[in-house]
């Protein structure tokens, strides 16, 4: 069995930085984490990729082709489809070693994981290669400081969940860049009362014709999110080792990483009957 994170999210949400810091955190904790760059348009990143899609195809290859005449977005979609048509290349690059841990750094073109089936096909292909997968959806926390943005972000995350159909964690990135006031504002969206947020949004937009027409729809969406606990965002301070470890532990639990390893059982001295020790070093 092998394990992997699929890191997705809008452009600028901090995906490559997340991968860099996770790789560094792994090195600090004596854990090998392989990074796979799946962005054919990437110009630079700080991590050391074990596999790079640009060795197979680059977005410039599609854009410069005289027959296809693709723009940047179309060229990126073409590159991802080219990868899927040449999965044998990726399979050879991944190898067959058990217990490998990979993080796939995906492009930031949001339609790839919201309404196109490209990322879903990649997920299916990786599962056939014996991977347990968890999608990590990153969103810039600066866009989560009002009720309307919270609803919008929740729907984007929900769309990605529906498309990929794998275990899923929604992460708010760039917490370390928020002001103290913004961090306080953000707290209400980590354990949200969606009904209250929708009501607050109604007050803010009370003079809006759009709000008057669609407020019931917004409230219904809010109730669905709250009643079924569909989305919960986890904050990530990329500069905090404990925050990184917390996210990594959540992912590991989702994909059951390490659960099949031998458990080291602590050895305890037999308690002295006269002392009344309970076996854990505590007096009864």
XYZ file of C-alpha atoms in Angstrom:
284
model
C 0.000 0.000 0.000
C 1.185 3.503 -0.859
C -0.069 6.867 0.345
C -0.536 10.305 -1.164
C -1.957 13.783 -0.738
C -3.561 15.508 -3.716
C -3.015 19.223 -3.055
C -5.581 21.346 -4.881
C -6.921 24.867 -4.628
C -7.175 28.146 -6.539
C -4.086 29.832 -7.945
C -2.213 31.729 -5.241
C -3.634 29.696 -2.357
C -0.166 28.511 -1.267
C -0.073 24.969 -2.652
C 3.618 24.943 -3.579
C 4.577 26.578 -0.287
C 2.544 23.926 1.531
C 4.400 21.178 -0.337
C 7.765 22.802 0.415
C 7.101 23.077 4.127
C 5.643 19.571 4.367
C 8.770 18.175 2.731
C 10.961 20.158 5.135
C 8.833 19.051 8.095
C 9.270 15.457 6.967
C 13.030 15.874 6.847
C 13.020 17.339 10.363
C 11.022 14.373 11.653
C 13.068 11.793 9.704
C 10.249 11.004 7.334
C 10.622 10.765 3.567
C 8.004 12.716 1.632
C 8.239 12.725 -2.163
C 6.821 15.734 -4.025
C 5.329 15.390 -7.503
C 4.929 18.590 -9.508
C 1.842 18.267 -11.699
C 1.771 21.891 -12.852
C 3.153 22.043 -16.414
C 3.175 25.846 -16.216
C 5.183 26.100 -12.974
C 8.091 28.504 -13.222
C 9.764 28.019 -9.853
C 9.228 26.376 -6.477
C 11.365 25.770 -3.414
C 10.837 22.048 -2.935
C 12.875 19.292 -4.531
C 10.489 17.315 -6.780
C 10.991 13.586 -7.155
C 8.816 13.707 -10.283
C 8.112 16.702 -12.543
C 5.443 16.727 -15.252
C 7.551 19.237 -17.163
C 9.907 16.364 -17.991
C 6.987 14.913 -19.962
C 5.300 18.043 -21.299
C 5.415 21.794 -20.681
C 2.549 24.223 -21.186
C 4.695 26.121 -23.701
C 4.791 22.989 -25.872
C 1.031 23.216 -26.351
C 0.889 26.993 -26.684
C 3.616 27.098 -29.317
C 2.171 24.296 -31.420
C 1.137 25.827 -34.741
C -1.773 23.435 -35.211
C -3.432 23.701 -31.793
C -3.227 27.455 -31.108
C -4.054 27.030 -27.406
C -4.118 29.888 -24.928
C -2.728 29.433 -21.375
C -5.844 27.763 -19.924
C -6.500 25.502 -22.874
C -2.825 24.518 -23.013
C -2.856 23.540 -19.341
C -5.934 21.359 -19.805
C -4.291 19.760 -22.838
C -1.139 18.999 -20.804
C -3.148 17.312 -18.049
C -5.048 15.228 -20.592
C -1.719 14.333 -22.220
C -0.501 13.106 -18.825
C -3.584 10.910 -18.430
C -3.035 9.491 -21.910
C 0.539 8.655 -20.872
C -0.034 7.326 -17.362
C 2.584 4.650 -17.984
C 5.201 7.422 -17.765
C 3.920 8.526 -14.360
C 3.620 4.931 -13.139
C 7.247 4.277 -14.095
C 8.311 7.444 -12.271
C 6.357 6.490 -9.139
C 7.906 3.025 -8.965
C 6.402 0.188 -6.985
C 7.858 0.507 -3.473
C 5.395 -0.055 -0.645
C 4.860 2.566 2.071
C 5.992 5.426 -0.190
C 4.449 8.781 0.729
C 3.816 11.297 -2.061
C 2.372 14.795 -2.233
C 1.007 15.812 -5.641
C 1.234 19.561 -6.236
C -1.596 20.246 -8.683
C -2.271 23.208 -10.999
C -4.366 26.093 -9.718
C -6.885 26.033 -12.555
C -10.012 25.545 -10.479
C -12.121 23.919 -13.193
C -9.744 20.940 -13.188
C -11.198 19.826 -9.860
C -14.658 21.400 -9.826
C -16.413 20.505 -13.075
C -13.959 18.767 -15.407
C -13.221 15.077 -14.847
C -9.453 15.371 -15.328
C -8.458 15.230 -11.661
C -11.061 12.523 -11.005
C -9.484 10.383 -13.734
C -6.063 10.962 -12.160
C -7.408 9.930 -8.753
C -8.895 6.751 -10.238
C -5.594 5.931 -11.957
C -3.614 6.398 -8.739
C -6.032 4.220 -6.791
C -5.458 1.472 -9.349
C -1.752 1.857 -8.512
C -2.552 0.911 -4.908
C -2.576 4.451 -3.486
C -4.646 5.596 -0.534
C -5.464 9.214 -1.240
C -6.533 12.333 0.624
C -7.321 15.587 -1.148
C -6.070 18.718 0.627
C -8.048 21.744 -0.550
C -6.159 24.961 0.197
C -7.847 28.342 0.339
C -6.264 31.693 1.171
C -7.612 32.753 4.578
C -7.760 36.387 3.404
C -10.860 35.440 1.394
C -12.693 34.055 4.432
C -13.328 37.192 6.448
C -17.020 37.718 5.650
C -20.136 35.589 5.440
C -20.548 35.756 1.671
C -16.975 34.562 1.119
C -17.473 31.727 3.609
C -20.524 30.428 1.731
C -18.715 30.780 -1.598
C -15.597 28.996 -0.322
C -17.687 26.218 1.191
C -19.457 25.630 -2.094
C -16.142 25.540 -3.978
C -14.791 22.961 -1.533
C -18.016 20.964 -1.752
C -17.804 20.987 -5.541
C -14.259 19.596 -5.380
C -15.333 16.888 -2.911
C -18.178 15.836 -5.196
C -15.864 15.720 -8.201
C -12.991 13.753 -6.637
C -14.870 11.422 -4.238
C -11.912 10.803 -1.931
C -11.248 11.658 1.703
C -10.940 15.407 1.944
C -9.538 18.128 4.203
C -10.212 21.846 3.712
C -7.309 24.015 4.866
C -7.109 27.782 5.325
C -3.605 28.862 4.374
C -1.587 32.039 5.052
C -2.878 32.405 8.613
C 0.549 33.783 9.542
C -0.041 36.758 7.208
C -3.301 37.882 8.827
C -3.494 40.849 11.180
C -4.616 40.282 14.786
C -8.018 41.752 13.989
C -8.434 39.510 10.930
C -7.488 36.438 12.971
C -10.261 37.272 15.433
C -12.723 37.667 12.555
C -11.648 34.321 11.134
C -12.429 32.422 14.347
C -16.182 32.596 13.725
C -15.722 30.659 10.464
C -13.766 27.791 12.011
C -16.695 26.674 14.180
C -19.451 28.471 12.287
C -23.083 28.924 13.118
C -24.110 29.087 9.475
C -27.631 30.333 10.228
C -26.181 33.266 12.150
C -23.682 33.975 9.362
C -26.444 34.039 6.772
C -28.512 36.384 8.928
C -25.493 38.650 9.334
C -24.960 38.616 5.589
C -28.598 39.645 5.131
C -28.113 42.674 7.379
C -24.962 43.734 5.542
C -26.693 43.524 2.165
C -30.154 44.635 3.302
C -30.403 47.236 0.531
C -29.270 44.878 -2.198
C -31.862 43.699 -4.731
C -29.739 40.600 -5.260
C -29.893 39.824 -1.543
C -33.642 40.371 -1.422
C -34.154 37.860 -4.233
C -31.637 35.221 -3.197
C -31.489 35.402 0.600
C -33.662 32.316 1.020
C -31.359 30.384 -1.288
C -28.346 31.493 0.752
C -30.035 30.467 3.993
C -30.962 27.069 2.544
C -27.368 26.456 1.456
C -26.221 27.477 4.917
C -28.613 25.036 6.593
C -27.467 22.186 4.347
C -23.808 22.895 5.174
C -24.568 23.053 8.887
C -27.051 20.180 9.199
C -24.858 17.681 7.365
C -21.465 19.010 8.591
C -20.237 18.945 5.009
C -17.377 21.423 5.258
C -15.046 22.371 8.079
C -11.970 24.501 7.534
C -8.724 23.871 9.398
C -6.305 26.806 9.861
C -2.665 26.366 8.851
C 0.205 28.550 9.985
C 2.931 27.422 7.615
C 5.624 28.821 9.946
C 4.449 26.789 12.938
C 5.749 23.218 13.251
C 2.828 22.187 15.452
C 0.354 23.471 12.875
C 2.112 21.500 10.118
C 2.212 18.387 12.289
C -1.515 18.745 13.037
C -2.463 18.884 9.347
C -0.151 15.977 8.519
C -1.670 13.904 11.336
C -5.179 14.619 10.040
C -4.180 13.455 6.564
C -2.409 10.376 7.944
C -5.553 9.423 9.855
C -7.665 9.832 6.708
C -5.468 7.506 4.645
C -4.589 5.232 7.604
C -0.887 5.823 7.143
C 1.188 3.748 9.543
C -1.741 1.825 11.007
C -0.407 -1.484 9.698
C 2.996 -1.003 11.298
C 3.992 -2.872 14.445
C 2.959 -1.050 17.588
C 5.667 -0.648 20.184
C 4.209 -1.656 23.533
C 5.712 0.084 26.523
C 7.077 -2.194 29.196
C 6.021 -1.462 32.764
C 7.522 -2.831 35.943
C 5.216 -5.079 37.874
C 3.524 -2.992 40.580
C 4.442 -3.606 44.150
C 1.300 -4.888 45.880
C 2.164 -2.954 49.037
C 2.425 0.367 47.171
C -0.884 0.002 45.338
C 0.521 1.055 41.962
C -2.040 0.865 39.142
C 0.562 -0.111 36.529
C 0.890 3.359 35.001
C 3.058 4.897 37.665
C 0.157 6.436 39.555
C -0.875 5.742 43.107
C -4.320 4.192 43.456
